[in-house]
Amino acid sequence: MIPTPFDYHRASSIDDALKAMAASGGNGQVVAGGHSLVPLMKLRLSEPGLLIDIARIPDLAGIREKGGQIEIGAATVHHAVATSKLLQEKCPIVSEAAATIGDTQVRNRGTLGGSLAHADPSADMPAVMVALDAEIQLKSAKGERTVKATSFFQDLFTVDLQPGEIITAVRFAPVKSAAYVKLYQKASHYAIVGVAAVLAVKGGKIESARIGLTGATTHAVRLSTLEQALAGQSKDTLDKVTSNAGAGLDSVNSDLHASEDYRRAMVGVFVKRAVLAALARA
Ligand SMILES: Cc1cc2nc3c(=O)[nH]c(=O)nc-3n(C[C@H](O)[C@H](O)[C@H](O)COP(=O)(O)OP(=O)(O)OC[C@H]3O[C@@H](n4cnc5c(N)ncnc54)[C@H](O)[C@@H]3O)c2cc1C
């Protein structure tokens, strides 16, 4: 339970963090809330020689509107996302999901960027970001690039993040008719199954849907076959397309919290709940 020795650098700016990363010769790692990294270090599953603390960089925090989109800085803590008036008004799914993360302490330290970079298979925000079709902004000493959330999450704890790169922000178009619901593990609140539904609705009917899933598979995914089947449905016709939503998944997690069969069954239940909640906001 004692990590290997490491140096610590509190970065004052994004450039300062990137410089420290580049100078560390692959030995440095950024820390934000530390809620996932520090336990890994204590188990010696991660042994960085230098921790670069990005939690207090002003340019990495905050929630703002920019060119019709909403941008959230990577070091913004879950509590700020959960209580943001801008998000609650313009894109309530994001604050709704943040409010379900862990407990008060976790929400006050854990960050959006840390959650996305860590890519726990049961984390909430990855499902919301894939359903919103969000863009993830990355920066390294070599420059900047943007990756779609749908291609950022690649496998178990595996994302499209190159050595020396940090997430600086996340951007998405706000949408009201969207909702996130989850069946959660009672002690941690991590999702056993979590579903984010983002809908375009006209006259009570779904025109198009984007459905993000977490907890059931190795990483957050979109359920594209289901999305197509949802087009044209209304709240009265949902059962026939949602009830078997978990059956078509290639491989589904099984652990001490829930068997594969149970998770498959819960995918259908929670897809229906998420879609109904999103329809109610339309
Ligand atoms: C008791 C407990 C309960 C929790 N419950 C939930 C839950 O219900 N739902 C949920 O979704 N999560 C949950 N979490 C996770 C938590 O919410 C954090 O989001 C998560 O731990 C990672 O965020 P962090 O800021 O702490 O990242 P850190 O631990 O600081 O970092 C995690 C990883 O991300 C990297 N990283 C951090 N920031 C960046 C960045 N900007 N760019 C590139 N890489 C970066 C680090 O190098 C490290 O590899 C829980 C955690 C705990 C301890």
mmCIF file of C-alpha atoms and ligand atoms in Angstrom:
data_model
loop_
_atom_site.group_PDB
_atom_site.id
_atom_site.type_symbol
_atom_site.label_atom_id
_atom_site.label_comp_id
_atom_site.label_asym_id
_atom_site.label_seq_id
_atom_site.Cartn_x
_atom_site.Cartn_y
_atom_site.Cartn_z
ATOM 1 C CA MET A 1 0.000 0.000 0.000
ATOM 2 C CA ILE A 2 3.017 2.331 -0.213
ATOM 3 C CA PRO A 3 3.824 3.733 -3.666
ATOM 4 C CA THR A 4 7.329 3.709 -5.115
ATOM 5 C CA PRO A 5 9.160 7.037 -4.558
ATOM 6 C CA PHE A 6 8.182 9.861 -6.913
ATOM 7 C CA ASP A 7 8.829 13.566 -7.413
ATOM 8 C CA TYR A 8 5.974 16.062 -7.506
ATOM 9 C CA HIS A 9 5.505 19.147 -9.658
ATOM 10 C CA ARG A 10 2.473 21.414 -9.363
ATOM 11 C CA ALA A 11 1.995 22.829 -12.863
ATOM 12 C CA SER A 12 1.050 26.503 -13.096
ATOM 13 C CA SER A 13 -0.145 26.396 -16.721
ATOM 14 C CA ILE A 14 -0.879 23.924 -19.520
ATOM 15 C CA ASP A 15 2.487 24.735 -21.136
ATOM 16 C CA ASP A 16 4.288 24.236 -17.813
ATOM 17 C CA ALA A 17 2.646 20.777 -17.490
ATOM 18 C CA LEU A 18 3.547 19.833 -21.067
ATOM 19 C CA LYS A 19 7.155 20.994 -20.595
ATOM 20 C CA ALA A 20 7.458 18.903 -17.417
ATOM 21 C CA MET A 21 5.987 15.898 -19.243
ATOM 22 C CA ALA A 22 8.402 16.274 -22.166
ATOM 23 C CA ALA A 23 11.381 16.728 -19.812
ATOM 24 C CA SER A 24 10.488 13.638 -17.784
ATOM 25 C CA GLY A 25 11.478 11.321 -20.640
ATOM 26 C CA GLY A 26 8.361 9.173 -20.325
ATOM 27 C CA ASN A 27 8.684 8.952 -16.554
ATOM 28 C CA GLY A 28 6.079 11.609 -15.727
ATOM 29 C CA GLN A 29 2.332 11.251 -15.372
ATOM 30 C CA VAL A 30 -0.330 13.865 -14.823
ATOM 31 C CA VAL A 31 -2.501 13.692 -11.750
ATOM 32 C CA ALA A 32 -5.785 15.566 -11.446
ATOM 33 C CA GLY A 33 -8.105 14.400 -8.630
ATOM 34 C CA GLY A 34 -5.874 11.407 -7.904
ATOM 35 C CA HIS A 35 -8.888 9.242 -7.133
ATOM 36 C CA SER A 36 -7.930 6.565 -9.633
ATOM 37 C CA LEU A 37 -4.193 7.116 -10.051
ATOM 38 C CA VAL A 38 -3.204 7.170 -6.363
ATOM 39 C CA PRO A 39 -4.843 3.786 -5.585
ATOM 40 C CA LEU A 40 -3.030 2.322 -8.621
ATOM 41 C CA MET A 41 0.261 3.752 -7.340
ATOM 42 C CA LYS A 42 -0.346 2.314 -3.889
ATOM 43 C CA LEU A 43 -0.904 -1.105 -5.479
ATOM 44 C CA ARG A 44 2.247 -0.483 -7.566
ATOM 45 C CA LEU A 45 0.280 -1.058 -10.755
ATOM 46 C CA SER A 46 1.465 2.414 -11.755
ATOM 47 C CA GLU A 47 4.938 3.695 -10.844
ATOM 48 C CA PRO A 48 5.494 7.194 -12.242
ATOM 49 C CA GLY A 49 8.796 8.836 -11.227
ATOM 50 C CA LEU A 50 7.207 12.292 -11.479
ATOM 51 C CA LEU A 51 3.643 13.365 -10.745
ATOM 52 C CA ILE A 52 2.610 16.501 -12.608
ATOM 53 C CA ASP A 53 -0.357 18.020 -10.796
ATOM 54 C CA ILE A 54 -2.751 19.724 -13.224
ATOM 55 C CA ALA A 55 -5.627 20.213 -10.784
ATOM 56 C CA ARG A 56 -5.003 23.924 -10.174
ATOM 57 C CA ILE A 57 -4.320 25.150 -13.710
ATOM 58 C CA PRO A 58 -6.880 27.943 -14.291
ATOM 59 C CA ASP A 59 -7.094 27.308 -18.076
ATOM 60 C CA LEU A 60 -8.068 23.663 -17.498
ATOM 61 C CA ALA A 61 -11.114 24.432 -15.351
ATOM 62 C CA GLY A 62 -14.544 25.852 -16.034
ATOM 63 C CA ILE A 63 -17.690 25.383 -18.066
ATOM 64 C CA ARG A 64 -18.463 27.850 -20.840
ATOM 65 C CA GLU A 65 -20.450 28.407 -24.037
ATOM 66 C CA LYS A 66 -18.374 28.832 -27.194
ATOM 67 C CA GLY A 67 -19.769 29.186 -30.708
ATOM 68 C CA GLY A 68 -23.033 27.418 -29.864
ATOM 69 C CA GLN A 69 -21.216 24.570 -28.124
ATOM 70 C CA ILE A 70 -20.489 23.867 -24.488
ATOM 71 C CA GLU A 71 -16.874 23.414 -23.437
ATOM 72 C CA ILE A 72 -15.808 21.878 -20.122
ATOM 73 C CA GLY A 73 -12.182 22.164 -19.004
ATOM 74 C CA ALA A 74 -10.561 18.804 -18.282
ATOM 75 C CA ALA A 75 -9.703 19.599 -14.651
ATOM 76 C CA THR A 76 -13.271 20.631 -13.817
ATOM 77 C CA VAL A 77 -14.443 18.567 -10.842
ATOM 78 C CA HIS A 78 -17.653 16.531 -10.990
ATOM 79 C CA HIS A 79 -19.305 18.750 -8.358
ATOM 80 C CA ALA A 80 -18.880 21.825 -10.587
ATOM 81 C CA VAL A 81 -20.399 19.900 -13.511
ATOM 82 C CA ALA A 82 -23.281 18.612 -11.364
ATOM 83 C CA THR A 83 -24.162 22.081 -10.080
ATOM 84 C CA SER A 84 -23.511 24.135 -13.242
ATOM 85 C CA LYS A 85 -26.536 26.329 -14.027
ATOM 86 C CA LEU A 86 -25.459 26.461 -17.692
ATOM 87 C CA LEU A 87 -25.490 22.671 -18.002
ATOM 88 C CA GLN A 88 -28.659 22.218 -15.973
ATOM 89 C CA GLU A 89 -30.433 24.638 -18.289
ATOM 90 C CA LYS A 90 -28.943 23.746 -21.682
ATOM 91 C CA CYS A 91 -27.723 20.162 -21.424
ATOM 92 C CA PRO A 92 -29.098 18.614 -18.222
ATOM 93 C CA ILE A 93 -27.855 15.077 -18.994
ATOM 94 C CA VAL A 94 -24.279 16.123 -18.178
ATOM 95 C CA SER A 95 -24.988 17.565 -14.728
ATOM 96 C CA GLU A 96 -27.441 14.731 -14.072
ATOM 97 C CA ALA A 97 -24.727 12.123 -14.715
ATOM 98 C CA ALA A 98 -22.067 14.001 -12.707
ATOM 99 C CA ALA A 99 -24.417 14.155 -9.717
ATOM 100 C CA THR A 100 -24.565 10.331 -9.618
ATOM 101 C CA ILE A 101 -20.776 9.857 -9.372
ATOM 102 C CA GLY A 102 -19.446 8.415 -6.115
ATOM 103 C CA ASP A 103 -20.037 10.570 -3.054
ATOM 104 C CA THR A 104 -19.464 14.200 -2.070
ATOM 105 C CA GLN A 105 -15.727 13.704 -1.562
ATOM 106 C CA VAL A 106 -15.260 11.937 -4.894
ATOM 107 C CA ARG A 107 -17.261 14.616 -6.731
ATOM 108 C CA ASN A 108 -15.181 17.376 -5.168
ATOM 109 C CA ARG A 109 -11.830 15.886 -6.231
ATOM 110 C CA GLY A 110 -12.504 13.702 -9.288
ATOM 111 C CA THR A 111 -12.330 15.479 -12.654
ATOM 112 C CA LEU A 112 -13.981 15.045 -16.023
ATOM 113 C CA GLY A 113 -10.613 14.703 -17.796
ATOM 114 C CA GLY A 114 -9.399 12.150 -15.263
ATOM 115 C CA SER A 115 -12.532 10.087 -15.708
ATOM 116 C CA LEU A 116 -12.207 10.075 -19.512
ATOM 117 C CA ALA A 117 -8.449 9.374 -19.526
ATOM 118 C CA HIS A 118 -8.748 6.571 -16.976
ATOM 119 C CA ALA A 119 -11.662 4.995 -18.912
ATOM 120 C CA ASP A 120 -12.899 2.693 -16.200
ATOM 121 C CA PRO A 121 -15.403 0.316 -17.874
ATOM 122 C CA SER A 122 -18.007 1.397 -15.286
ATOM 123 C CA ALA A 123 -17.409 5.161 -15.368
ATOM 124 C CA ASP A 124 -20.397 7.375 -16.139
ATOM 125 C CA MET A 125 -19.011 10.275 -18.174
ATOM 126 C CA PRO A 126 -17.640 8.202 -21.082
ATOM 127 C CA ALA A 127 -21.194 6.983 -21.904
ATOM 128 C CA VAL A 128 -22.540 10.534 -21.776
ATOM 129 C CA MET A 129 -19.753 11.870 -23.993
ATOM 130 C CA VAL A 130 -20.161 9.174 -26.666
ATOM 131 C CA ALA A 131 -23.932 9.775 -26.720
ATOM 132 C CA LEU A 132 -23.398 13.540 -27.070
ATOM 133 C CA ASP A 133 -20.927 12.868 -29.906
ATOM 134 C CA ALA A 134 -18.499 15.051 -27.946
ATOM 135 C CA GLU A 135 -15.060 16.091 -29.123
ATOM 136 C CA ILE A 136 -12.085 15.648 -26.823
ATOM 137 C CA GLN A 137 -9.344 18.286 -27.093
ATOM 138 C CA LEU A 138 -5.792 16.999 -26.625
ATOM 139 C CA LYS A 139 -2.525 18.901 -26.341
ATOM 140 C CA SER A 140 1.131 17.866 -26.219
ATOM 141 C CA ALA A 141 4.480 19.598 -26.759
ATOM 142 C CA LYS A 142 4.018 18.712 -30.469
ATOM 143 C CA GLY A 143 0.650 20.462 -30.883
ATOM 144 C CA GLU A 144 -3.081 19.978 -30.536
ATOM 145 C CA ARG A 145 -5.597 17.512 -31.910
ATOM 146 C CA THR A 146 -9.267 16.706 -31.510
ATOM 147 C CA VAL A 147 -10.675 13.200 -31.166
ATOM 148 C CA LYS A 148 -14.323 12.158 -31.243
ATOM 149 C CA ALA A 149 -15.381 10.507 -27.989
ATOM 150 C CA THR A 150 -16.711 7.609 -30.082
ATOM 151 C CA SER A 151 -13.169 6.735 -31.178
ATOM 152 C CA PHE A 152 -11.336 7.894 -28.018
ATOM 153 C CA PHE A 153 -12.490 4.895 -25.938
ATOM 154 C CA GLN A 154 -10.830 1.836 -27.449
ATOM 155 C CA ASP A 155 -10.731 -1.006 -24.919
ATOM 156 C CA LEU A 156 -10.499 -1.749 -21.197
ATOM 157 C CA PHE A 157 -8.713 1.283 -19.636
ATOM 158 C CA THR A 158 -7.411 2.051 -23.130
ATOM 159 C CA VAL A 159 -7.909 5.379 -24.897
ATOM 160 C CA ASP A 160 -6.477 7.280 -27.838
ATOM 161 C CA LEU A 161 -4.020 9.288 -25.730
ATOM 162 C CA GLN A 162 -0.389 9.434 -26.885
ATOM 163 C CA PRO A 163 2.585 9.709 -24.481
ATOM 164 C CA GLY A 164 3.042 13.366 -23.476
ATOM 165 C CA GLU A 165 -0.548 14.293 -24.362
ATOM 166 C CA ILE A 166 -3.114 15.689 -21.954
ATOM 167 C CA ILE A 167 -6.829 16.255 -22.323
ATOM 168 C CA THR A 168 -7.478 19.990 -22.130
ATOM 169 C CA ALA A 169 -11.255 20.181 -22.693
ATOM 170 C CA VAL A 170 -14.382 18.462 -23.954
ATOM 171 C CA ARG A 171 -16.857 20.067 -26.379
ATOM 172 C CA PHE A 172 -20.377 19.155 -27.451
ATOM 173 C CA ALA A 173 -23.557 20.660 -28.847
ATOM 174 C CA PRO A 174 -26.075 21.136 -26.031
ATOM 175 C CA VAL A 175 -29.272 19.100 -26.207
ATOM 176 C CA LYS A 176 -32.189 19.100 -23.789
ATOM 177 C CA SER A 177 -33.951 15.888 -24.800
ATOM 178 C CA ALA A 178 -31.345 13.622 -23.246
ATOM 179 C CA ALA A 179 -31.044 11.619 -20.035
ATOM 180 C CA TYR A 180 -28.650 9.358 -18.142
ATOM 181 C CA VAL A 181 -29.746 6.537 -15.850
ATOM 182 C CA LYS A 182 -27.789 3.744 -14.234
ATOM 183 C CA LEU A 183 -27.997 0.652 -12.125
ATOM 184 C CA TYR A 184 -25.179 1.336 -9.715
ATOM 185 C CA GLN A 185 -22.971 -0.593 -7.385
ATOM 186 C CA LYS A 186 -24.131 0.428 -3.916
ATOM 187 C CA ALA A 187 -20.744 1.103 -2.297
ATOM 188 C CA SER A 188 -18.980 3.075 -5.055
ATOM 189 C CA HIS A 189 -21.891 4.205 -7.283
ATOM 190 C CA TYR A 190 -19.955 3.006 -10.349
ATOM 191 C CA ALA A 191 -22.371 1.854 -13.068
ATOM 192 C CA ILE A 192 -23.173 -1.848 -13.317
ATOM 193 C CA VAL A 193 -25.093 -0.704 -16.380
ATOM 194 C CA GLY A 194 -25.390 2.964 -17.345
ATOM 195 C CA VAL A 195 -27.250 4.349 -20.358
ATOM 196 C CA ALA A 196 -27.136 7.829 -21.872
ATOM 197 C CA ALA A 197 -29.915 8.588 -24.383
ATOM 198 C CA VAL A 198 -29.738 11.671 -26.614
ATOM 199 C CA LEU A 199 -32.788 12.145 -28.819
ATOM 200 C CA ALA A 200 -34.157 14.338 -31.562
ATOM 201 C CA VAL A 201 -37.939 14.305 -31.116
ATOM 202 C CA LYS A 202 -40.809 15.628 -33.243
ATOM 203 C CA GLY A 203 -44.499 15.330 -32.374
ATOM 204 C CA GLY A 204 -43.764 12.767 -29.637
ATOM 205 C CA LYS A 205 -41.827 10.524 -32.062
ATOM 206 C CA ILE A 206 -38.111 9.860 -32.042
ATOM 207 C CA GLU A 207 -36.512 11.238 -35.216
ATOM 208 C CA SER A 208 -33.033 10.050 -34.298
ATOM 209 C CA ALA A 209 -31.288 8.642 -31.240
ATOM 210 C CA ARG A 210 -27.763 8.327 -29.894
ATOM 211 C CA ILE A 211 -27.386 5.760 -27.126
ATOM 212 C CA GLY A 212 -24.194 5.478 -25.029
ATOM 213 C CA LEU A 213 -23.602 2.447 -22.826
ATOM 214 C CA THR A 214 -21.204 1.950 -19.913
ATOM 215 C CA GLY A 215 -20.680 -0.795 -17.348
ATOM 216 C CA ALA A 216 -21.678 -3.666 -19.623
ATOM 217 C CA THR A 217 -18.726 -3.802 -22.011
ATOM 218 C CA THR A 218 -14.953 -3.225 -21.841
ATOM 219 C CA HIS A 219 -15.407 0.458 -22.693
ATOM 220 C CA ALA A 220 -18.145 2.978 -23.412
ATOM 221 C CA VAL A 221 -19.850 2.288 -26.743
ATOM 222 C CA ARG A 222 -22.708 3.559 -28.917
ATOM 223 C CA LEU A 223 -25.523 1.085 -29.604
ATOM 224 C CA SER A 224 -25.889 1.871 -33.295
ATOM 225 C CA THR A 225 -28.268 -0.968 -34.269
ATOM 226 C CA LEU A 226 -30.614 0.033 -31.467
ATOM 227 C CA GLU A 227 -30.301 3.708 -32.440
ATOM 228 C CA GLN A 228 -31.638 2.872 -35.910
ATOM 229 C CA ALA A 229 -34.481 0.808 -34.471
ATOM 230 C CA LEU A 230 -35.499 3.682 -32.188
ATOM 231 C CA ALA A 231 -36.119 6.054 -35.104
ATOM 232 C CA GLY A 232 -39.883 6.497 -35.566
ATOM 233 C CA GLN A 233 -40.793 5.064 -32.143
ATOM 234 C CA SER A 234 -42.815 6.821 -29.451
ATOM 235 C CA LYS A 235 -43.097 6.113 -25.723
ATOM 236 C CA ASP A 236 -45.885 3.594 -26.351
ATOM 237 C CA THR A 237 -43.868 1.508 -28.808
ATOM 238 C CA LEU A 238 -40.524 1.376 -27.007
ATOM 239 C CA ASP A 239 -40.841 -2.081 -25.489
ATOM 240 C CA LYS A 240 -40.444 -3.978 -28.732
ATOM 241 C CA VAL A 241 -37.128 -2.301 -29.591
ATOM 242 C CA THR A 242 -35.590 -1.909 -26.118
ATOM 243 C CA SER A 243 -36.394 -5.185 -24.364
ATOM 244 C CA ASN A 244 -33.697 -7.164 -26.196
ATOM 245 C CA ALA A 245 -31.142 -4.355 -26.398
ATOM 246 C CA GLY A 246 -28.545 -6.346 -24.409
ATOM 247 C CA ALA A 247 -28.902 -9.551 -26.392
ATOM 248 C CA GLY A 248 -26.968 -8.367 -29.437
ATOM 249 C CA LEU A 249 -23.870 -7.191 -27.596
ATOM 250 C CA ASP A 250 -20.763 -9.154 -28.620
ATOM 251 C CA SER A 251 -19.253 -9.573 -25.195
ATOM 252 C CA VAL A 252 -20.571 -8.453 -21.840
ATOM 253 C CA ASN A 253 -18.754 -8.067 -18.509
ATOM 254 C CA SER A 254 -19.309 -10.518 -15.695
ATOM 255 C CA ASP A 255 -17.959 -9.887 -12.189
ATOM 256 C CA LEU A 256 -18.862 -10.169 -8.515
ATOM 257 C CA HIS A 257 -21.411 -7.359 -8.886
ATOM 258 C CA ALA A 258 -23.442 -8.815 -11.771
ATOM 259 C CA SER A 259 -23.351 -11.804 -14.116
ATOM 260 C CA GLU A 260 -23.250 -11.449 -17.888
ATOM 261 C CA ASP A 261 -26.902 -12.558 -18.190
ATOM 262 C CA TYR A 262 -28.059 -10.053 -15.589
ATOM 263 C CA ARG A 263 -26.165 -7.214 -17.244
ATOM 264 C CA ARG A 264 -27.635 -8.130 -20.663
ATOM 265 C CA ALA A 265 -31.134 -8.046 -19.149
ATOM 266 C CA MET A 266 -30.452 -4.712 -17.415
ATOM 267 C CA VAL A 267 -29.251 -3.075 -20.633
ATOM 268 C CA GLY A 268 -32.794 -3.370 -22.042
ATOM 269 C CA VAL A 269 -34.377 -2.108 -18.824
ATOM 270 C CA PHE A 270 -32.094 0.922 -18.528
ATOM 271 C CA VAL A 271 -32.199 1.792 -22.234
ATOM 272 C CA LYS A 272 -35.975 2.042 -21.918
ATOM 273 C CA ARG A 273 -35.729 4.176 -18.763
ATOM 274 C CA ALA A 274 -33.171 6.511 -20.335
ATOM 275 C CA VAL A 275 -35.204 6.934 -23.530
ATOM 276 C CA LEU A 276 -38.423 7.602 -21.577
ATOM 277 C CA ALA A 277 -36.624 10.187 -19.424
ATOM 278 C CA ALA A 278 -35.166 11.863 -22.521
ATOM 279 C CA LEU A 279 -38.602 11.882 -24.218
ATOM 280 C CA ALA A 280 -40.068 13.562 -21.131
ATOM 281 C CA ARG A 281 -37.571 16.429 -21.615
ATOM 282 C CA ALA A 282 -38.361 16.921 -25.299
HETATM 283 C C1 LIG B 1 -14.771 5.723 -3.946
HETATM 284 C C2 LIG B 1 -14.858 6.137 -5.401
HETATM 285 C C3 LIG B 1 -16.093 6.088 -6.029
HETATM 286 C C4 LIG B 1 -16.181 6.465 -7.384
HETATM 287 N N1 LIG B 1 -17.404 6.381 -7.995
HETATM 288 C C5 LIG B 1 -17.505 6.697 -9.283
HETATM 289 C C6 LIG B 1 -18.762 6.615 -9.951
HETATM 290 O O1 LIG B 1 -19.817 6.322 -9.376
HETATM 291 N N2 LIG B 1 -18.790 6.915 -11.287
HETATM 292 C C7 LIG B 1 -17.665 7.304 -11.971
HETATM 293 O O2 LIG B 1 -17.750 7.551 -13.163
HETATM 294 N N3 LIG B 1 -16.465 7.411 -11.353
HETATM 295 C C8 LIG B 1 -16.366 7.124 -10.043
HETATM 296 N N4 LIG B 1 -15.157 7.257 -9.424
HETATM 297 C C9 LIG B 1 -14.009 7.797 -10.212
HETATM 298 C C10 LIG B 1 -13.811 9.309 -9.970
HETATM 299 O O3 LIG B 1 -14.997 9.948 -10.165
HETATM 300 C C11 LIG B 1 -12.774 10.031 -10.910
HETATM 301 O O4 LIG B 1 -13.404 10.530 -12.041
HETATM 302 C C12 LIG B 1 -11.743 9.179 -11.392
HETATM 303 O O5 LIG B 1 -11.114 8.638 -10.249
HETATM 304 C C13 LIG B 1 -10.646 9.881 -12.236
HETATM 305 O O6 LIG B 1 -10.567 11.263 -12.058
HETATM 306 P P1 LIG B 1 -9.366 11.938 -11.289
HETATM 307 O O7 LIG B 1 -9.454 13.377 -11.576
HETATM 308 O O8 LIG B 1 -9.343 11.503 -9.878
HETATM 309 O O9 LIG B 1 -8.109 11.328 -12.085
HETATM 310 P P2 LIG B 1 -6.669 10.871 -11.545
HETATM 311 O O10 LIG B 1 -6.812 9.764 -10.566
HETATM 312 O O11 LIG B 1 -5.877 12.057 -11.148
HETATM 313 O O12 LIG B 1 -6.079 10.304 -12.925
HETATM 314 C C14 LIG B 1 -6.593 9.126 -13.509
HETATM 315 C C15 LIG B 1 -5.845 8.851 -14.804
HETATM 316 O O13 LIG B 1 -6.144 9.866 -15.763
HETATM 317 C C16 LIG B 1 -4.959 10.573 -16.156
HETATM 318 N N5 LIG B 1 -5.368 11.957 -16.301
HETATM 319 C C17 LIG B 1 -6.010 12.745 -15.390
HETATM 320 N N6 LIG B 1 -6.321 13.928 -15.943
HETATM 321 C C18 LIG B 1 -5.855 13.894 -17.213
HETATM 322 C C19 LIG B 1 -5.857 14.835 -18.295
HETATM 323 N N7 LIG B 1 -6.454 16.037 -18.205
HETATM 324 N N8 LIG B 1 -5.281 14.458 -19.466
HETATM 325 C C20 LIG B 1 -4.703 13.239 -19.596
HETATM 326 N N9 LIG B 1 -4.676 12.320 -18.620
HETATM 327 C C21 LIG B 1 -5.244 12.644 -17.442
HETATM 328 C C22 LIG B 1 -3.931 10.301 -15.054
HETATM 329 O O14 LIG B 1 -2.611 10.399 -15.543
HETATM 330 C C23 LIG B 1 -4.311 8.894 -14.649
HETATM 331 O O15 LIG B 1 -3.780 7.965 -15.557
HETATM 332 C C24 LIG B 1 -15.023 6.900 -8.084
HETATM 333 C C25 LIG B 1 -13.784 6.959 -7.442
HETATM 334 C C26 LIG B 1 -13.688 6.589 -6.101
HETATM 335 C C27 LIG B 1 -12.362 6.670 -5.428
#
